[in-house]
mmCIF file of C-alpha atoms and ligand atoms in Angstrom:
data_model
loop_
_atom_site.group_PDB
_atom_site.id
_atom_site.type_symbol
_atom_site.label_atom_id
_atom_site.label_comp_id
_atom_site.label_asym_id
_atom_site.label_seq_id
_atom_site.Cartn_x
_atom_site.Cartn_y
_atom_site.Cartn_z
ATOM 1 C CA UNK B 70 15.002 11.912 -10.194
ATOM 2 C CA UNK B 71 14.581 8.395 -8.747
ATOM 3 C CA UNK B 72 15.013 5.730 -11.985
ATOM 4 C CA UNK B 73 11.531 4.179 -11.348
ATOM 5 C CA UNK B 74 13.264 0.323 -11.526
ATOM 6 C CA UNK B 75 15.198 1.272 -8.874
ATOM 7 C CA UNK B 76 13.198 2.836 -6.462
ATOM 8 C CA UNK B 77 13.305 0.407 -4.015
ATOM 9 C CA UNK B 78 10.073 -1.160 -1.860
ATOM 10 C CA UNK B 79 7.944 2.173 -2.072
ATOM 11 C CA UNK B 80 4.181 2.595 -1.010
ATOM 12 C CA UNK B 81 3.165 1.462 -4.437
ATOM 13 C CA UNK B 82 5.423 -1.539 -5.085
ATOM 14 C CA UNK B 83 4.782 -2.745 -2.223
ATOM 15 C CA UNK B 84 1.127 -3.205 -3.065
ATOM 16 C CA UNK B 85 1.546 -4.032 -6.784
ATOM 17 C CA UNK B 86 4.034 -6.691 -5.168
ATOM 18 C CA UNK B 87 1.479 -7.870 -2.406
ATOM 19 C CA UNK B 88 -1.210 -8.160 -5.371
ATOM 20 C CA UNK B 89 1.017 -9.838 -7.486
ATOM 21 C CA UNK B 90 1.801 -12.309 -4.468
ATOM 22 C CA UNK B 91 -1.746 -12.437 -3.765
ATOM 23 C CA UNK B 92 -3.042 -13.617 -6.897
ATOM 24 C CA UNK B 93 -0.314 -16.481 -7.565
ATOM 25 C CA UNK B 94 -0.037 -17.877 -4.337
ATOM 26 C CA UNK B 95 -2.665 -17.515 -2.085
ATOM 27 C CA UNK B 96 -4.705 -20.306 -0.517
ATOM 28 C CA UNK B 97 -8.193 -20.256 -2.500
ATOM 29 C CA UNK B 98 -9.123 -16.914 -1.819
ATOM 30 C CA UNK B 99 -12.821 -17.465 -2.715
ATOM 31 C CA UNK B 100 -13.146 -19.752 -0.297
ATOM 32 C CA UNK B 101 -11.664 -17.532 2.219
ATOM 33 C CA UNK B 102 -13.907 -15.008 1.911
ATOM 34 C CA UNK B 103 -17.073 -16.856 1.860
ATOM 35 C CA UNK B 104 -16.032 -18.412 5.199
ATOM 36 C CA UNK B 105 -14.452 -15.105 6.450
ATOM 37 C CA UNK B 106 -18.901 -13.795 5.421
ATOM 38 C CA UNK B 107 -19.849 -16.648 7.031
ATOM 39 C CA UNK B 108 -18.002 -15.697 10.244
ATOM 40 C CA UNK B 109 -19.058 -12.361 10.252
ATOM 41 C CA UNK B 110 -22.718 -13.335 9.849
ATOM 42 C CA UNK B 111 -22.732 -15.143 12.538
ATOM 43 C CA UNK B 112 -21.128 -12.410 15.095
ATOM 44 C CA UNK B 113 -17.625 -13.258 14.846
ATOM 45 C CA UNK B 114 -15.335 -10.198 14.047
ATOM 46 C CA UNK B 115 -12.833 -10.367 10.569
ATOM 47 C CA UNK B 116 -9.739 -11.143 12.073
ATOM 48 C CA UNK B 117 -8.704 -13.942 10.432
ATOM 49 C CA UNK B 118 -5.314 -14.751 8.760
ATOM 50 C CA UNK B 119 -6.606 -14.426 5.527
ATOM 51 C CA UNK B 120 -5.949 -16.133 2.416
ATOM 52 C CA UNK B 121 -1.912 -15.371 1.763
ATOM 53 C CA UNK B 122 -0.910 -16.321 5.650
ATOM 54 C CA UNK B 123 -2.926 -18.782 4.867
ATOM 55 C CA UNK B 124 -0.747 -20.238 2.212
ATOM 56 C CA UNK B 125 2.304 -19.606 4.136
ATOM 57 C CA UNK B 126 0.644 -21.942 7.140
ATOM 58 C CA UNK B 127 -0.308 -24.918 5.098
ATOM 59 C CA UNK B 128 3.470 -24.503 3.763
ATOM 60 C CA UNK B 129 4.589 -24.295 7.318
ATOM 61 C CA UNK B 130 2.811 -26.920 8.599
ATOM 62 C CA UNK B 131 3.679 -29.335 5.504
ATOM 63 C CA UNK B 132 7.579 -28.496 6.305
ATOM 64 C CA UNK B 133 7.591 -28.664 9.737
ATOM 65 C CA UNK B 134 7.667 -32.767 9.239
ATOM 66 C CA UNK B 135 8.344 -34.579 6.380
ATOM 67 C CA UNK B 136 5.302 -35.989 5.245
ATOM 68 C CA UNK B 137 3.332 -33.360 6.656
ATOM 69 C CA UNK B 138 2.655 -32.272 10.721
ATOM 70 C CA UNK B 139 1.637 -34.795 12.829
ATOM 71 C CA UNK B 140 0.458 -32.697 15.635
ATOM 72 C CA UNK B 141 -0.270 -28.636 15.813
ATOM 73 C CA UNK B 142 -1.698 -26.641 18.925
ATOM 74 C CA UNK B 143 -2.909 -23.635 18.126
ATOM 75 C CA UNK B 144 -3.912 -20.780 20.635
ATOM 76 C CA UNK B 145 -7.058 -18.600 18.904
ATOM 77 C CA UNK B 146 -9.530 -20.544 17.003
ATOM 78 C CA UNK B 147 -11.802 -18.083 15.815
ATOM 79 C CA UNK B 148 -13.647 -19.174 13.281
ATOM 80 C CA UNK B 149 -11.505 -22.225 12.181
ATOM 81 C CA UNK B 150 -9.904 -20.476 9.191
ATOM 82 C CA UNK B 151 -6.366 -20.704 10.121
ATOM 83 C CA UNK B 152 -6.679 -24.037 11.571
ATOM 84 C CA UNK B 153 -7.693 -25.648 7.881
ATOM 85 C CA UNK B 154 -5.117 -23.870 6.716
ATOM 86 C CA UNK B 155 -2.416 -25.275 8.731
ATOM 87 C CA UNK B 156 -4.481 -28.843 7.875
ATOM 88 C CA UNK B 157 -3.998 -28.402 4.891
ATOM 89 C CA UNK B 158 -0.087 -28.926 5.776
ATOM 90 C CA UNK B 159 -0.814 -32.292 8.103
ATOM 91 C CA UNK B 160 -0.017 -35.304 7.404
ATOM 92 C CA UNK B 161 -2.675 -38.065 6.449
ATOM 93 C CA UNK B 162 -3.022 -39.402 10.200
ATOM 94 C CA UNK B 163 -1.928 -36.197 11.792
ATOM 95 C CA UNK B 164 -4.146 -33.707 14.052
ATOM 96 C CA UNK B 165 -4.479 -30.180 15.234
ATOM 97 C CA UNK B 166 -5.394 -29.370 19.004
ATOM 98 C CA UNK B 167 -6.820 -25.518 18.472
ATOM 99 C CA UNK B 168 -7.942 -23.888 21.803
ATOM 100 C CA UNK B 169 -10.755 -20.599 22.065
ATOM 101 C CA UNK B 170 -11.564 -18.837 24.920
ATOM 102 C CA UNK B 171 -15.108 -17.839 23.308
ATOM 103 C CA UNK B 172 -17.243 -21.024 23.112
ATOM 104 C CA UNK B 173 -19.434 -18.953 20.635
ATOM 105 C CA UNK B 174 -16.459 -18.654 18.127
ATOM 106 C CA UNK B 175 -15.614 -22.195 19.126
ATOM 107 C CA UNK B 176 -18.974 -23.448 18.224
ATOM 108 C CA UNK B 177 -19.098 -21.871 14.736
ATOM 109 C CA UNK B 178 -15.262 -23.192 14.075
ATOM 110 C CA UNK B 179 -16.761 -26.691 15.217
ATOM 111 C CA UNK B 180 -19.290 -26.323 12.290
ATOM 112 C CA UNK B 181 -17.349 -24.587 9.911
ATOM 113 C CA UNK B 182 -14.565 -27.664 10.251
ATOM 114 C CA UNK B 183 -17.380 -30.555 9.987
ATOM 115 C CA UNK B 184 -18.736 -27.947 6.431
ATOM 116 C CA UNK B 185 -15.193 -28.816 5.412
ATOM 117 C CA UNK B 186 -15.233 -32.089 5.866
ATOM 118 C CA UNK B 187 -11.854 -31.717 8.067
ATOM 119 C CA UNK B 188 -11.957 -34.380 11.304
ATOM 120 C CA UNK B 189 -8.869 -33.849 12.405
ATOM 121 C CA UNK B 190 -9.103 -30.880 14.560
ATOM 122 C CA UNK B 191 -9.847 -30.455 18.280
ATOM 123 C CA UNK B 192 -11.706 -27.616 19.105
ATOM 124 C CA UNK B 193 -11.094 -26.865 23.263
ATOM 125 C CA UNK B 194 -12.480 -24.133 25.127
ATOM 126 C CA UNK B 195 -10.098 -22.329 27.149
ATOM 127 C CA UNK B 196 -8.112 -19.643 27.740
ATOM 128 C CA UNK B 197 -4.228 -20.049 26.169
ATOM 129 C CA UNK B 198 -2.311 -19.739 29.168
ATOM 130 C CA UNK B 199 -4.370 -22.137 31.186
ATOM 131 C CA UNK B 200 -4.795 -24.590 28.902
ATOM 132 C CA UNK B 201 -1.121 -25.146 27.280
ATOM 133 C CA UNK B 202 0.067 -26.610 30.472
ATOM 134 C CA UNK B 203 -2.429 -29.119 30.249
ATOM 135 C CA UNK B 204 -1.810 -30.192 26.915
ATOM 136 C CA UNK B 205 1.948 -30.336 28.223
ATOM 137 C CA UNK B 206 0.855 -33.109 30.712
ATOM 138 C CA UNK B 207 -1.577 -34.533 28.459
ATOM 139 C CA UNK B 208 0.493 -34.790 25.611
ATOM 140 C CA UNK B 209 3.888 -34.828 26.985
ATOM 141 C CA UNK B 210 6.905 -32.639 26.040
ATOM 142 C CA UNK B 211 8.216 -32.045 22.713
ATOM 143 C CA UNK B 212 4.937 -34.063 21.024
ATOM 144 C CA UNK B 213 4.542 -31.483 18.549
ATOM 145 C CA UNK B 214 5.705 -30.437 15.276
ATOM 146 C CA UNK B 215 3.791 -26.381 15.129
ATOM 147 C CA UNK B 216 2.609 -24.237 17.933
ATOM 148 C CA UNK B 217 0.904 -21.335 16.265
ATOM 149 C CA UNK B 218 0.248 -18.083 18.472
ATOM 150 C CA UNK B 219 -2.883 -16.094 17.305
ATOM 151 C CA UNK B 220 -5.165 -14.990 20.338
ATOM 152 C CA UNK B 221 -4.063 -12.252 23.013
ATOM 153 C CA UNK B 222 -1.031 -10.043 21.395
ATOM 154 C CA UNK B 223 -0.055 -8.878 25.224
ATOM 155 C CA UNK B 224 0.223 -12.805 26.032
ATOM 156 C CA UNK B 225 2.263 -14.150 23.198
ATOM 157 C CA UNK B 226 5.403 -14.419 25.750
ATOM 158 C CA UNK B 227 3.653 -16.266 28.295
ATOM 159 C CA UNK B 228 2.405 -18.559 25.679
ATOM 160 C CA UNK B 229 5.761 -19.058 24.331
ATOM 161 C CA UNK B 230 6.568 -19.867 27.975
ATOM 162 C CA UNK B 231 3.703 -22.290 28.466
ATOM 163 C CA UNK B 232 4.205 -23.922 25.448
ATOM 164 C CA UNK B 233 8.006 -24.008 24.053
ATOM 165 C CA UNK B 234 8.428 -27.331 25.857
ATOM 166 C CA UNK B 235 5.623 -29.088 23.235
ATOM 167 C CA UNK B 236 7.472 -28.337 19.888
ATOM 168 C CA UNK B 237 9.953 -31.200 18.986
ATOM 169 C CA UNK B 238 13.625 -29.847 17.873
ATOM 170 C CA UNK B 239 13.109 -29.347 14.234
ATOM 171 C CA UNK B 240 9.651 -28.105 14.540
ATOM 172 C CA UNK B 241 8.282 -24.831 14.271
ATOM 173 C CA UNK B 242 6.769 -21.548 16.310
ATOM 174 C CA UNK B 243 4.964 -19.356 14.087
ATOM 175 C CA UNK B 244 3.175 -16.379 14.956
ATOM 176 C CA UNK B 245 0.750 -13.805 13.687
ATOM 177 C CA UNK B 246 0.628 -10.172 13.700
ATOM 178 C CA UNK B 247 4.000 -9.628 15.328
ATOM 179 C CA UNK B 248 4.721 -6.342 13.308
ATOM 180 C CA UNK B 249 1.472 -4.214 14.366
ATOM 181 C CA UNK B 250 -2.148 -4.883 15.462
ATOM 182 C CA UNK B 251 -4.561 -1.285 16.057
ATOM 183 C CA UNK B 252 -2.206 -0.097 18.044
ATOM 184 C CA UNK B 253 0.212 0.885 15.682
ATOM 185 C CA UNK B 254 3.211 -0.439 13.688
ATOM 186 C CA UNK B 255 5.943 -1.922 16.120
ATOM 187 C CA UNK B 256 8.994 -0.653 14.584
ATOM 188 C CA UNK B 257 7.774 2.822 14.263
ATOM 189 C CA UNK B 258 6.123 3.250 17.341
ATOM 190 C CA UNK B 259 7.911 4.868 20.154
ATOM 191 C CA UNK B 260 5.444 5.133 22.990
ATOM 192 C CA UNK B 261 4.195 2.527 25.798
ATOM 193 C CA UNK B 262 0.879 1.435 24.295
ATOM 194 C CA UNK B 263 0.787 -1.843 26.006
ATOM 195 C CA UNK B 264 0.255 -3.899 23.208
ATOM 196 C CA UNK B 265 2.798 -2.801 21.341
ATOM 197 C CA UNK B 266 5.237 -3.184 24.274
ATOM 198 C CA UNK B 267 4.538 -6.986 24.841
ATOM 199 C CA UNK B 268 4.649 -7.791 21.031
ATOM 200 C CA UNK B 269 8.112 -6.160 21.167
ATOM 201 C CA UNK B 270 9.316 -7.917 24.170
ATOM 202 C CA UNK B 271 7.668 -10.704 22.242
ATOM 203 C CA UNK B 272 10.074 -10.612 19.090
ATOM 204 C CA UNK B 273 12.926 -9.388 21.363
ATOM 205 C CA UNK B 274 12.360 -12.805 23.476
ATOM 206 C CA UNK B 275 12.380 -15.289 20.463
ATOM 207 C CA UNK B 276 15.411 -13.092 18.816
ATOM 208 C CA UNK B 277 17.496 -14.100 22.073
ATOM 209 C CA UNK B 278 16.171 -17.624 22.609
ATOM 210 C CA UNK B 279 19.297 -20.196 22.772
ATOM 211 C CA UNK B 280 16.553 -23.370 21.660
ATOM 212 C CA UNK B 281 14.943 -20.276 18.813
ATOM 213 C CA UNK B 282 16.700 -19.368 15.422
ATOM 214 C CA UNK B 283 13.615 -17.435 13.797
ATOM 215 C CA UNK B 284 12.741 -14.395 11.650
ATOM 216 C CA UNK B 285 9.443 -12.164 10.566
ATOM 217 C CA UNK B 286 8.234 -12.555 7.237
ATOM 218 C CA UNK B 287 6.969 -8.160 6.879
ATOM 219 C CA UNK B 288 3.728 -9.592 5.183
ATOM 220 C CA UNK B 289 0.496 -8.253 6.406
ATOM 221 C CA UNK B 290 1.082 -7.246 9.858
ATOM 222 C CA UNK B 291 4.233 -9.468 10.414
ATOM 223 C CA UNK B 292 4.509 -13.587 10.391
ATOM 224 C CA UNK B 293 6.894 -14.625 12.858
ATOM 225 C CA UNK B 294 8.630 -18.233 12.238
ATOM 226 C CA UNK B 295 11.401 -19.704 14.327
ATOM 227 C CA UNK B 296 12.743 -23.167 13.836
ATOM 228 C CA UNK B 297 12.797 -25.092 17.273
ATOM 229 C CA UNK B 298 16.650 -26.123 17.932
HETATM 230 C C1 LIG F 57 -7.120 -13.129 15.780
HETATM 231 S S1 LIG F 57 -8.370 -14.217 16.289
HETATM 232 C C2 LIG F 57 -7.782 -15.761 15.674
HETATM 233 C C3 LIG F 57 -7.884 -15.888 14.192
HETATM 234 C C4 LIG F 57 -7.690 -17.284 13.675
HETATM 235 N N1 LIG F 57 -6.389 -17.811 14.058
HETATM 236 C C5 LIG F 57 -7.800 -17.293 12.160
HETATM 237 O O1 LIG F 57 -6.878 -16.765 11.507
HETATM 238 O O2 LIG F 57 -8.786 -17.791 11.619
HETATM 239 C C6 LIG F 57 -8.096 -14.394 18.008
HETATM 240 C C7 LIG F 57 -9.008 -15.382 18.704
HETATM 241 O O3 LIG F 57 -8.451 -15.631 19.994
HETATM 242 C C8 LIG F 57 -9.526 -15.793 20.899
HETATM 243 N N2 LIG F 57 -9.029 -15.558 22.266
HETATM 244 C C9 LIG F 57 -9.102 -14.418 23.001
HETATM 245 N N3 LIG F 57 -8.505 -14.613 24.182
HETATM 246 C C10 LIG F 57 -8.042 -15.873 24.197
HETATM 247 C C11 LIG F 57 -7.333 -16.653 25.145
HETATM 248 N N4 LIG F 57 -6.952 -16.145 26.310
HETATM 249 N N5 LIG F 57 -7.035 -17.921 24.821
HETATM 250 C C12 LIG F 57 -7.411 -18.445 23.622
HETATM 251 N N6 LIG F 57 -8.090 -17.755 22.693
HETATM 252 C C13 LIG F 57 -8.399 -16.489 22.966
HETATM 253 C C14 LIG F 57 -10.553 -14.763 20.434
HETATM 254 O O4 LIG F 57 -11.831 -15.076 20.953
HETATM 255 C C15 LIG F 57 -10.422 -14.885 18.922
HETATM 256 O O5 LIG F 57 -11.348 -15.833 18.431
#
């Protein structure tokens, strides 16, 4: 019979051990959800972060410089959660560019930002892939300390390829839901749903990167960080 302080990370541990995470270390949950009602109130679906990744992005973004991040891009607004998260980690002077394809989500992040009395992010409408380049001219090659992937799952490699070339050596590409979105969980999928294909080719590409040393963090569905060399 299995000794039950040995049984390894089963069903239940694993959620007694995501509570117990939960509760000590997440980024002021209450607030989170009355922003994530908020959101939904308004129209926007409840896909954000949430209130541990949270924590782990203001952590992120306060390592990824000392001092704090200077500059972060972002690609998926939403409703502006995870970007005051991650400003939570900036410095004093330092800024976040976040771009949205949905003005309607941008708008409410716009509001939900000035509510929080945070000025220091950029809200730009525009779709990921078309507007990284621009931000590459605009704010010239390794200007940034984060690039945080959260929009189209099937796109993360092209935005990886769009927007490497920002991030600074030392700084950091962090990712969201790398281990499973609705499509099933990556690892223990074996057929050709296309999401699940590009979030694969996704981790495979970072995995072999010569500039990316990185690894997945398995909580919720799967952080991705890799340190910029
Ligand atoms: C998972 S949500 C982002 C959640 C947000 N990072 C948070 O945690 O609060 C994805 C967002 O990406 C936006 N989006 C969809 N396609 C996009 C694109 N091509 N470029 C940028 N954003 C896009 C969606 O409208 C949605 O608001």
């Amino acid at each position: 019979m299995a000794n039950p302080t040995s049984e390894g990370m089963s069903q239940q541990r694993w959620e007694r051990t995501h509570d117990y995470i939960e509760q000590l270390f997440s980024d002021d949950p209450e607030n989170w959800s009355r922003e994530d009602d908020a959101a939904v109130a308004a129209g926007l679906p409840a896909i954000s972060v949430g209130a541990a990744v949270g924590r782990w992005l203001s952590l992120l973004a306060a390592m990824s410089r000392e001092g704090g991040a200077q500059l972060i891009v972002e690609v998926g607004t939403l409703g502006g959660a995870s970007a005051l998260a991650l400003a939570r980690g900036l410095s004093p002077s330092g800024k976040i560019i976040t771009i949205e394809a949905d003005s309607h989500h941008a708008d409410f992040a716009t509001g939900a930002l000035a509510r929080a009395g945070e000025s220091r992010v950029d809200v730009r409408v525009g779709e990921g892939l078309k507007v990284l380049p621009d931000l590459v001219e605009e704010l010239g090659v390794e200007s940034c300390d984060l690039l945080f992937l959260d929009a189209i799952k099937t796109e993360y490699f092209g935005y990886l390829e769009a927007g490497l070339s920002l991030v600074r050596s030392g700084g950091l590409v962090v990712a969201d839901n790398v281990l499973g979105v609705g499509n099933g969980w990556v690892p223990d999928s074996i057929d050709e749903e296309p999401t699940r294909v590009a979030i694969d080719e996704f981790n495979r590409m970072v995995s072999d990167h010569p500039r990316l040393q990185g690894t997945i963090l398995p909580m919720r569905q799967g952080l991705l960080v890799a340190l910029v060399r």
